[in-house]
CSV table of C-alpha atoms in Angstrom, one decimal:
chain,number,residue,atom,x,y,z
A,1,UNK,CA,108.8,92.1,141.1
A,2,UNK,CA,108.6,90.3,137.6
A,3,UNK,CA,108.6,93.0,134.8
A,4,UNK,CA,105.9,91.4,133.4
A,5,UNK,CA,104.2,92.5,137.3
A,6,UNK,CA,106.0,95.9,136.6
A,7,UNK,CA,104.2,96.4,133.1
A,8,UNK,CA,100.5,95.3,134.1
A,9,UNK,CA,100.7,97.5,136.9
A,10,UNK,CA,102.1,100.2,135.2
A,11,UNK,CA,99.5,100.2,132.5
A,12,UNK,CA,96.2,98.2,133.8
A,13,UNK,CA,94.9,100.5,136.5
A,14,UNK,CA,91.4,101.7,135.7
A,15,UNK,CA,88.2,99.1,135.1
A,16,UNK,CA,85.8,101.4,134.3
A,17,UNK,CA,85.4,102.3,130.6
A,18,UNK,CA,85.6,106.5,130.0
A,19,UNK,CA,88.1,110.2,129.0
A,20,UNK,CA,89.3,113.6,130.1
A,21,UNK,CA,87.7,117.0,130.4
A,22,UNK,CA,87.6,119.5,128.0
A,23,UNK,CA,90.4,121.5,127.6
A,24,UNK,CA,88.9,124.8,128.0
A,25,UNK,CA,87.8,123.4,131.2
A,26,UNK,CA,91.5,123.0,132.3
A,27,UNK,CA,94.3,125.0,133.6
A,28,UNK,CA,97.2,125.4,131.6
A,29,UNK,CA,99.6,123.6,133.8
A,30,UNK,CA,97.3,120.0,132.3
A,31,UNK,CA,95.4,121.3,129.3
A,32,UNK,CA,98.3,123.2,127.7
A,33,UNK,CA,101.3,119.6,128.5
A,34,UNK,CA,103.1,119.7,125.6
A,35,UNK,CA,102.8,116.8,122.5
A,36,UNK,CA,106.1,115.5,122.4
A,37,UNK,CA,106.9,113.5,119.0
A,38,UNK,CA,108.6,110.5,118.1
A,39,UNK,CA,110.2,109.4,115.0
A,40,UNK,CA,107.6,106.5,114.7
A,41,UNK,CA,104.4,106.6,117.1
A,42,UNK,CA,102.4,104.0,114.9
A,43,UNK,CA,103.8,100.7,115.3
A,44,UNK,CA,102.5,97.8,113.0
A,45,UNK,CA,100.3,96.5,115.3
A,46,UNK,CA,98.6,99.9,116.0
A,47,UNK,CA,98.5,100.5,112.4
A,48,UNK,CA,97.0,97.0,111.7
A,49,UNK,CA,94.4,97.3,114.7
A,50,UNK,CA,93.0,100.9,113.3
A,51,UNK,CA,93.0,99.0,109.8
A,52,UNK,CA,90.4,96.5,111.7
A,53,UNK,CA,88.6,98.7,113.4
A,54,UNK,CA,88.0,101.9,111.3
A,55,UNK,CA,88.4,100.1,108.2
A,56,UNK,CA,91.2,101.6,106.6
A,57,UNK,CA,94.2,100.6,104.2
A,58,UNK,CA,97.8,101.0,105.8
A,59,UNK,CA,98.7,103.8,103.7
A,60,UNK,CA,94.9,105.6,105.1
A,61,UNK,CA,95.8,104.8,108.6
A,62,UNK,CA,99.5,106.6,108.6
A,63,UNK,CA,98.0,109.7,106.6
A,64,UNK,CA,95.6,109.4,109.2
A,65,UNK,CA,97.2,109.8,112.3
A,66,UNK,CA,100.0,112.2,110.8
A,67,UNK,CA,97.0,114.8,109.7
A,68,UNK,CA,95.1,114.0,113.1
A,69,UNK,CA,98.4,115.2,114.2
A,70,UNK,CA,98.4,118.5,112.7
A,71,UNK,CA,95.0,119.3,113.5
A,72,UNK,CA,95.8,118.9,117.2
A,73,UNK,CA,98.0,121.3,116.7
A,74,UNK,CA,96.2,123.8,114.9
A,75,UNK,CA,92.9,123.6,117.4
A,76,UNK,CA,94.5,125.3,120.0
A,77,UNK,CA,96.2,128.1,117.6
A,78,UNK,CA,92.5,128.3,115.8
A,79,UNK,CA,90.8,128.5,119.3
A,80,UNK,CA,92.8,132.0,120.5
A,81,UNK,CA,92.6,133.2,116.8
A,82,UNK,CA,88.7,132.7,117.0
A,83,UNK,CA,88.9,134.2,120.8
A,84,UNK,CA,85.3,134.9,121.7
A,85,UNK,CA,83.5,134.0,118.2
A,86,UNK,CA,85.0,130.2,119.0
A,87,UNK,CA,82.0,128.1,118.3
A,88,UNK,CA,83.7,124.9,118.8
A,89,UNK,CA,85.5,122.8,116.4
A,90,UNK,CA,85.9,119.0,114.8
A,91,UNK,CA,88.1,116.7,112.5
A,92,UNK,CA,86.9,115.7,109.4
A,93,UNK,CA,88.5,112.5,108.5
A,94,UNK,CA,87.3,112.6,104.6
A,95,UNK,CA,89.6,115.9,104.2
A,96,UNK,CA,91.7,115.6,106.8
A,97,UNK,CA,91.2,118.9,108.2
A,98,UNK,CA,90.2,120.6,111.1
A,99,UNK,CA,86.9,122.9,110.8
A,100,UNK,CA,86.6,125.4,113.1
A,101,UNK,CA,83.1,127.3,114.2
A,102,UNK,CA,82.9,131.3,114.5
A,103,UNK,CA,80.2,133.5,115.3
A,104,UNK,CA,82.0,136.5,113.3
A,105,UNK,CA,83.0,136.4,109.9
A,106,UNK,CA,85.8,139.3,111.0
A,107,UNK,CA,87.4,136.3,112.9
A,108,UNK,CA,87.3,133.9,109.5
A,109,UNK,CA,90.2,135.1,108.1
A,110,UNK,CA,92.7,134.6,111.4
A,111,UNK,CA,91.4,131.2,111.6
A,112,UNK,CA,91.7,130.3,108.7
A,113,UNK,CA,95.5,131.1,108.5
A,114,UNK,CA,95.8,128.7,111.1
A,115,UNK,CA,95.1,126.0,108.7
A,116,UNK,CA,91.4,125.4,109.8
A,117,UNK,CA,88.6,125.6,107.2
A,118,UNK,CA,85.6,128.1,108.8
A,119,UNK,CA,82.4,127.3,109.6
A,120,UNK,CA,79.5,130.2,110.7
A,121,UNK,CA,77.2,129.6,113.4
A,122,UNK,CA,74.8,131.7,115.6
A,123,UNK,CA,75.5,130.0,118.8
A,124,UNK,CA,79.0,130.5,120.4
A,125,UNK,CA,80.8,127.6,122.4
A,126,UNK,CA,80.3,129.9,125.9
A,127,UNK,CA,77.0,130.3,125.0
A,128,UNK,CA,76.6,126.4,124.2
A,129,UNK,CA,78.2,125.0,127.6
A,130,UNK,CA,76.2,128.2,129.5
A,131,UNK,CA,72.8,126.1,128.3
A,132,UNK,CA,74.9,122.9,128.9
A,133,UNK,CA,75.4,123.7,132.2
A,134,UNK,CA,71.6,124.8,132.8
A,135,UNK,CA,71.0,121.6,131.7
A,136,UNK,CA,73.6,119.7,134.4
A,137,UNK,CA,71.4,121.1,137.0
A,138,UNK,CA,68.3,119.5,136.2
A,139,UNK,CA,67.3,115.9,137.6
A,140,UNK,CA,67.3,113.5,134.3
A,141,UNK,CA,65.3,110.4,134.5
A,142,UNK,CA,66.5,106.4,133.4
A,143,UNK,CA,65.3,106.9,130.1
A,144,UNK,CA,67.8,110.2,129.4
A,145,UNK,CA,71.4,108.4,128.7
A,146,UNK,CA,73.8,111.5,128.3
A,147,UNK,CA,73.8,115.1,127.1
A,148,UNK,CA,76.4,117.1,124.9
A,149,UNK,CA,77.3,120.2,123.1
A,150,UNK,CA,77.6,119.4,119.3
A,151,UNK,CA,80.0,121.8,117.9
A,152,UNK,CA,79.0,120.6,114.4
A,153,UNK,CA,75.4,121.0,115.1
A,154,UNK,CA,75.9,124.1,117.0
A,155,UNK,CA,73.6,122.6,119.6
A,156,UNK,CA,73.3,120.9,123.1
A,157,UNK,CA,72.2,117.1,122.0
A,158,UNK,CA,70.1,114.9,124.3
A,159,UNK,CA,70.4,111.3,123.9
A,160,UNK,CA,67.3,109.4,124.8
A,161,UNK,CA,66.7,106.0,125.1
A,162,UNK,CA,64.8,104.4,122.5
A,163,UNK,CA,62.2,102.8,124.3
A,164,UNK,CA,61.6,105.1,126.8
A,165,UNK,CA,61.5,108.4,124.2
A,166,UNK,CA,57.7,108.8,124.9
A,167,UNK,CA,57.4,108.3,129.1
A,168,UNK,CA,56.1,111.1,130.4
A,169,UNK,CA,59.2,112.2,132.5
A,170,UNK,CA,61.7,112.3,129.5
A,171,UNK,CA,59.1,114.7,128.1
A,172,UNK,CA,59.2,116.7,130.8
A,173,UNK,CA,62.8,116.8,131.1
A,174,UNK,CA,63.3,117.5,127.2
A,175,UNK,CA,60.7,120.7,128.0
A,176,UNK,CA,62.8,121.6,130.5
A,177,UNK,CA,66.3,121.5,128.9
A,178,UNK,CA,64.5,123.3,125.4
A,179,UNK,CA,64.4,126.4,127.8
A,180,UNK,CA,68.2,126.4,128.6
A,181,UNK,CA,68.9,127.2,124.8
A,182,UNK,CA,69.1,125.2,121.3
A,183,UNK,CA,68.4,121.3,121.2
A,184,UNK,CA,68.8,118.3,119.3
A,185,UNK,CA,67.1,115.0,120.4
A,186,UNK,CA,68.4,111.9,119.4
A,187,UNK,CA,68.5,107.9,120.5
A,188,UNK,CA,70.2,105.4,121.9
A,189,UNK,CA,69.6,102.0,122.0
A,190,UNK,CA,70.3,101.1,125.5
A,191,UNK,CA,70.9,103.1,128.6
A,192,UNK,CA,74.3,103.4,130.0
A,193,UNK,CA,76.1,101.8,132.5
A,194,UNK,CA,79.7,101.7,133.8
A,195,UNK,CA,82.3,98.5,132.8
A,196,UNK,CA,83.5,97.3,136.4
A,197,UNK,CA,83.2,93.1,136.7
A,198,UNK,CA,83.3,90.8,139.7
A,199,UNK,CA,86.7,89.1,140.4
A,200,UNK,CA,87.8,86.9,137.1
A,201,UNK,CA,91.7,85.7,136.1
A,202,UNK,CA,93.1,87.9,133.3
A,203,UNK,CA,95.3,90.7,133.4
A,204,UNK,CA,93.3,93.2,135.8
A,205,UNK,CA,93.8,95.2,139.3
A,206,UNK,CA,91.4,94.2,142.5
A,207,UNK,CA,89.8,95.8,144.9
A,208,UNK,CA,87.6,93.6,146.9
A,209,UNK,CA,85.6,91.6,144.6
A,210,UNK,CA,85.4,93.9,142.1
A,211,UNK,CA,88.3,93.7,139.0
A,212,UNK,CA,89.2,97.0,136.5
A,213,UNK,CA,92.0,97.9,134.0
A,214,UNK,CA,94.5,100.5,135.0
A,215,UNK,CA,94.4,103.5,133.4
A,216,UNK,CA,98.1,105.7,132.7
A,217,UNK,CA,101.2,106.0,134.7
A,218,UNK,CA,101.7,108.9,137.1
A,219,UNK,CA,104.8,109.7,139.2
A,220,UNK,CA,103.6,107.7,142.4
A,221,UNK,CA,101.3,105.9,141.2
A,222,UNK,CA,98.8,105.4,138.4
A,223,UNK,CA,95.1,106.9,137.4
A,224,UNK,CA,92.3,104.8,137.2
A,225,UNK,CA,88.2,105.1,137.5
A,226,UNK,CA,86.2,106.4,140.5
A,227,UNK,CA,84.1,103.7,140.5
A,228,UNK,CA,86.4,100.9,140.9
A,229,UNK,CA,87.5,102.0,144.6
A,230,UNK,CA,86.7,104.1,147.4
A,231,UNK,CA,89.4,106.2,149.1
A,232,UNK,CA,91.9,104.3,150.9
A,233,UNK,CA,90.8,101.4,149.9
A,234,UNK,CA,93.8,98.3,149.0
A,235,UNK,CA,94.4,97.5,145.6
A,236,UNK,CA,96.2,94.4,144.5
A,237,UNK,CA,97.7,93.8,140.8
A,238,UNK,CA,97.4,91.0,138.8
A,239,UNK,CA,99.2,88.3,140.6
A,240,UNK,CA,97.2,89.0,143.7
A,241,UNK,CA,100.3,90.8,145.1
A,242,UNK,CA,99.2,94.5,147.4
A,243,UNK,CA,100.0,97.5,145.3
A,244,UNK,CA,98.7,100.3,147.3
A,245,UNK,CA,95.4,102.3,148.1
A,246,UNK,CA,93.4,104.7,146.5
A,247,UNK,CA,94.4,107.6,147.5
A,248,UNK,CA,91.4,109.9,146.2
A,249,UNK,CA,88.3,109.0,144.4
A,250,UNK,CA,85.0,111.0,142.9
A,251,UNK,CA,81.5,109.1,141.8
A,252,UNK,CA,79.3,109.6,140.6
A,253,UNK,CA,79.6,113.5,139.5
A,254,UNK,CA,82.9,112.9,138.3
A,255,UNK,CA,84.7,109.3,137.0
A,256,UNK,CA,88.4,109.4,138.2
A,257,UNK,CA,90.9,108.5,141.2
A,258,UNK,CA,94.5,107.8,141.7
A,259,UNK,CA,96.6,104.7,143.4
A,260,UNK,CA,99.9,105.2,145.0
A,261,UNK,CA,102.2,102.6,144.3
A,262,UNK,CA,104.7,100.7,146.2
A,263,UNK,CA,105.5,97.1,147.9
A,264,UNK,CA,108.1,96.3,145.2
A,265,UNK,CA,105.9,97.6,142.0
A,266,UNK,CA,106.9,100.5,140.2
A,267,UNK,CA,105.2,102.7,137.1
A,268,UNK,CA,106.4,102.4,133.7
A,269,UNK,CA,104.9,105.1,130.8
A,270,UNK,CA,103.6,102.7,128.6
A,271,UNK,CA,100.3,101.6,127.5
A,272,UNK,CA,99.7,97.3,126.8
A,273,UNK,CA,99.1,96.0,123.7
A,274,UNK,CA,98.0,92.7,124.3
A,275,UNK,CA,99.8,91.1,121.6
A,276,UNK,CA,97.6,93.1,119.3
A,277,UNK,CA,99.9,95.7,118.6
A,278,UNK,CA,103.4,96.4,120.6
A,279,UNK,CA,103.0,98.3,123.8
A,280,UNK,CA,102.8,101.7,123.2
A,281,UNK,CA,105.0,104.6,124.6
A,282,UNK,CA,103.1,107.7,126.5
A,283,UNK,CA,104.9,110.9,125.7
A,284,UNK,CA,102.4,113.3,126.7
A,285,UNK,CA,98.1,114.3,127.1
A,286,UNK,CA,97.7,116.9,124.2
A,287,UNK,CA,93.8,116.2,123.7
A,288,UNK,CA,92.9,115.0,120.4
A,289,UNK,CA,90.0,117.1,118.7
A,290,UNK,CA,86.6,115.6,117.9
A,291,UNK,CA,86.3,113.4,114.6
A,292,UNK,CA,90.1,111.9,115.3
A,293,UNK,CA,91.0,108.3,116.1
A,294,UNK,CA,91.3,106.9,119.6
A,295,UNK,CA,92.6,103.2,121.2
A,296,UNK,CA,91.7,101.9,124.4
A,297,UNK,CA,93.4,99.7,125.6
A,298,UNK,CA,91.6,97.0,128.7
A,299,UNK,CA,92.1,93.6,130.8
A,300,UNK,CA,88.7,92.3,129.1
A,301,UNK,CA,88.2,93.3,125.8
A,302,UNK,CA,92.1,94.1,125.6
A,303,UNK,CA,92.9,96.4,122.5
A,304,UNK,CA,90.0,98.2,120.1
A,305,UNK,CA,89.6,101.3,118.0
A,306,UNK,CA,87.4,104.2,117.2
A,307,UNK,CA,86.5,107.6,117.1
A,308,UNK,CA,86.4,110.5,118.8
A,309,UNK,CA,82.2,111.7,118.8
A,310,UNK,CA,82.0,114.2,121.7
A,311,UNK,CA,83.5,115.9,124.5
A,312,UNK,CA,81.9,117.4,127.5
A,313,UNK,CA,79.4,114.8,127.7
A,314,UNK,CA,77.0,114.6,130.9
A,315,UNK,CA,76.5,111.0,131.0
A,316,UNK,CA,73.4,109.7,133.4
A,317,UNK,CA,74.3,106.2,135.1
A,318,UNK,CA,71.7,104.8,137.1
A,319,UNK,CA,74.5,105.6,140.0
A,320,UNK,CA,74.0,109.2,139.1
A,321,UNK,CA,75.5,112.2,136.4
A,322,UNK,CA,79.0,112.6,135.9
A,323,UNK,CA,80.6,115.3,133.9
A,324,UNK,CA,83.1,116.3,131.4
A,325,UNK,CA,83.4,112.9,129.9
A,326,UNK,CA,84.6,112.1,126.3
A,327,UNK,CA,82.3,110.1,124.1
A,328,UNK,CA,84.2,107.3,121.4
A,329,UNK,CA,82.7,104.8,119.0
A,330,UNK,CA,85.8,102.3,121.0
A,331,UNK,CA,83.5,98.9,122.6
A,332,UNK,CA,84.4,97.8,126.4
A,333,UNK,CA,82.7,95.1,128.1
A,334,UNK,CA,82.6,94.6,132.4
A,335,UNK,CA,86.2,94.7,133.8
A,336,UNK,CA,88.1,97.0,131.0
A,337,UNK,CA,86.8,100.2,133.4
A,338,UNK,CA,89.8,102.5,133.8
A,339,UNK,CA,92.3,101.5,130.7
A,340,UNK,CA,93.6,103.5,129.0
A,341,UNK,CA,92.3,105.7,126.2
A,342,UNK,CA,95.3,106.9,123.8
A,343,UNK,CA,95.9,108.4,120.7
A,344,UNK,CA,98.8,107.9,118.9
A,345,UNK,CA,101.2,108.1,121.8
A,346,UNK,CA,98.8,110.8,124.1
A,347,UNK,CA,97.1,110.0,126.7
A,348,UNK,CA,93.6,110.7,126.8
A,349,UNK,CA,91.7,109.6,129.7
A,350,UNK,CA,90.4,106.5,131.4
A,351,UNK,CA,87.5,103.9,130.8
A,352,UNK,CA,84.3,105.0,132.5
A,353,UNK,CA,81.2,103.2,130.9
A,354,UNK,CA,78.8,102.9,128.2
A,355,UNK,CA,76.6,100.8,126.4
A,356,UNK,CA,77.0,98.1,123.9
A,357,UNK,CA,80.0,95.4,123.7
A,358,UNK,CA,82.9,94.7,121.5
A,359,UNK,CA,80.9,91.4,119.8
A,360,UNK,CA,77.9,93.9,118.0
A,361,UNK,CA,79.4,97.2,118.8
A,362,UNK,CA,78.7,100.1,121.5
A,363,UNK,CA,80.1,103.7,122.6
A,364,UNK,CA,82.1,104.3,125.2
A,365,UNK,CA,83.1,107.4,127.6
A,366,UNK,CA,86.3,108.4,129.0
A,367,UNK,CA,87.1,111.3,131.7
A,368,UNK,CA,90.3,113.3,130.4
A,369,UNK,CA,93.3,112.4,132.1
A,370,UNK,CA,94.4,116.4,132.0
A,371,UNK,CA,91.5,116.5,134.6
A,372,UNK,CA,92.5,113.9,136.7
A,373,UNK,CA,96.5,115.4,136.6
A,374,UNK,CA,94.8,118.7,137.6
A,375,UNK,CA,92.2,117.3,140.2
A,376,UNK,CA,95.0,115.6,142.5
A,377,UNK,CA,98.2,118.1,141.5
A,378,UNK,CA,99.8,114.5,139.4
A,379,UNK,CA,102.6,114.2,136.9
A,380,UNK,CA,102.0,111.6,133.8
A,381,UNK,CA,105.1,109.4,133.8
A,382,UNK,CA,106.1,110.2,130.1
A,383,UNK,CA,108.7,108.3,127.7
């Protein structure tokens, strides 16, 4: 096989657009992978697409990604410091720092020397994902697009859609979720909707007639979207060529599956760059906090930038719920389901869906790869 063949397959895996769970939701052996560092994990390119997309100057974009950086570091230290007053936390890209919420000012202090500025709320985050998770068990309707908890806020936040704030079922369904704790309604233009296409030419896997993006590199295979594939069913790479089968797949409920890999293809720990920036090297999954940047990476749209804006997001497809995803300001269009979401050189999760496209804008939704590695007992192939 081509190492051009070697590359797409390596890195082009998932279709549908998405992230990874929470990492309080994790066990250590995903949640806790260390961030291994590189003298220079901003290429050029990368640094030139963030200065396109978040509209920043060079010099903003490295002082960006070096301080998102530290704050990735200093969440988890902040977290245990805040034990069981942690109300949540989020990156503030005007300061550069991490703020993280307490329910006790005895906690401030610790947190504090952690390097996190301190925030008080009433709500904690068990509290929070306890009404979250009240919330989960209730049937939404079409006009309910996703639910979160808000750290900032110190809230669960409903997104409604626009046109459909005043039907009678969203009503009843925002009575409902008011009783599982504290609430913020907001809107969203359109519903969502997951990214898969029908078969096109590009740079994409197949599986029958539908086309998706893969996702990141695992020893064996790769990780890609649920939707894209049913278990056991082929998958061939961009030249047409068989790859192997999904070997485990979860939708709706949950957005992820794996692929073995074999018949002459081989994984690679690298994420393409589409001639938009360099390919970039994976070195590890250490979950960047709300507020930081984040790349996806797809066989549509190819490479685009944005934000993290929330994590644990119950997103409502017309398919059904899933859970745990990440939400980004990052566009997709049909086909870029399960690339790769990355920041700086971490993996984050895979494309699952959203609304919007990369010509007027949108949001997108990952599942965290740390809950895919955990889900199916995987290894990310790291540089």
């Amino acid at each position: 096989m081509r190492r051009t063949t070697t590359l797409r397959t390596g890195l082009s895996a998932l279709l549908l657009l998405g992230t990874w769970a929470t990492a309080s939701a994790l066990p250590a052996s995903a949640a806790d992978a260390p961030a291994r560092s590189t003298e220079a994990p901003a290429s050029s390119a990368l640094l030139s697409a963030m200065q396109r997309d978040l509209g920043l100057t060079r010099d903003e974009a490295e002082a960006r990604l070096a301080a998102e950086k530290t704050a990735t570091a200093v969440e988890r230290t902040a977290r245990n410091a805040a034990g069981s007053a942690y109300g949540g936390s989020w990156y503030d890209a005007g300061s550069g720092r991490l703020t993280v919420a307490v329910t006790r000012a005895a906690q401030a202090d610790a947190v504090r020397a952690t390097g996190a500025t301190v925030q008080l709320v009433r709500f904690s985050a068990r509290q929070l994902d306890t009404a979250k998770m009240s919330i989960d068990a209730l049937s939404a309707p079409a006009g309910v697009g996703s639910w979160h908890v808000d750290p900032k806020a110190n809230k669960v936040v409903v997104d409604v859609v626009a046109a459909h704030r005043d039907d009678n079922d969203v009503r009843a369904f925002l009575t409902r979720a008011r009783q599982a704790g504290p609430l913020e309604v907001r809107q969203t233009p359109t519903a969502p909707r997951i990214f898969a296409a029908g078969t096109v030419g590009g740079d994409p896997y197949y599986t029958g007639n539908v086309r998706c993006s893969i996702g990141f590199s695992v020893h064996g295979g790769f990780v890609t979207a649920g939707h894209c594939g049913s278990p056991s069913a082929a998958v061939y790479g961009w030249d047409r060529s068989y790859v192997g089968n999904f070997q485990g797949s979860s939708f709706p409920g949950n957005d992820y599956a794996w692929v073995n890999v074999g018949s002459g293809w081989w994984t690679v720990p690298v994420v393409l760059g589409w001639g938009t920036v360099s390919d970039q090297l994976v070195r590890g999954s250490a979950e960047a906090p709300v507020g930081a940047s984040v790349c996806r990476s797809g066989s549509t749209t190819h490479w685009h930038c944005g934000t993290v804006l929330a994590k644990n997001e119950t997103v409502n497809y017309s398919q059904g719920a899933v859970h745990q995803m990440t939400k980004t300001s990052v566009c997709a269009e049909p086909g870029d389901s399960g690339g790769s979401f990355i920041s700086g050189d971490q993996a984050q999760g895979v494309t699952s869906g959203g609304w919007g496209n990369c010509g007027s804008g949108g949001e997108t939704w990952h599942q965290p790869v740390n809950e895919i590695l955990n889900r199916y007992g995987l290894r990310l192939h790291t540089a």
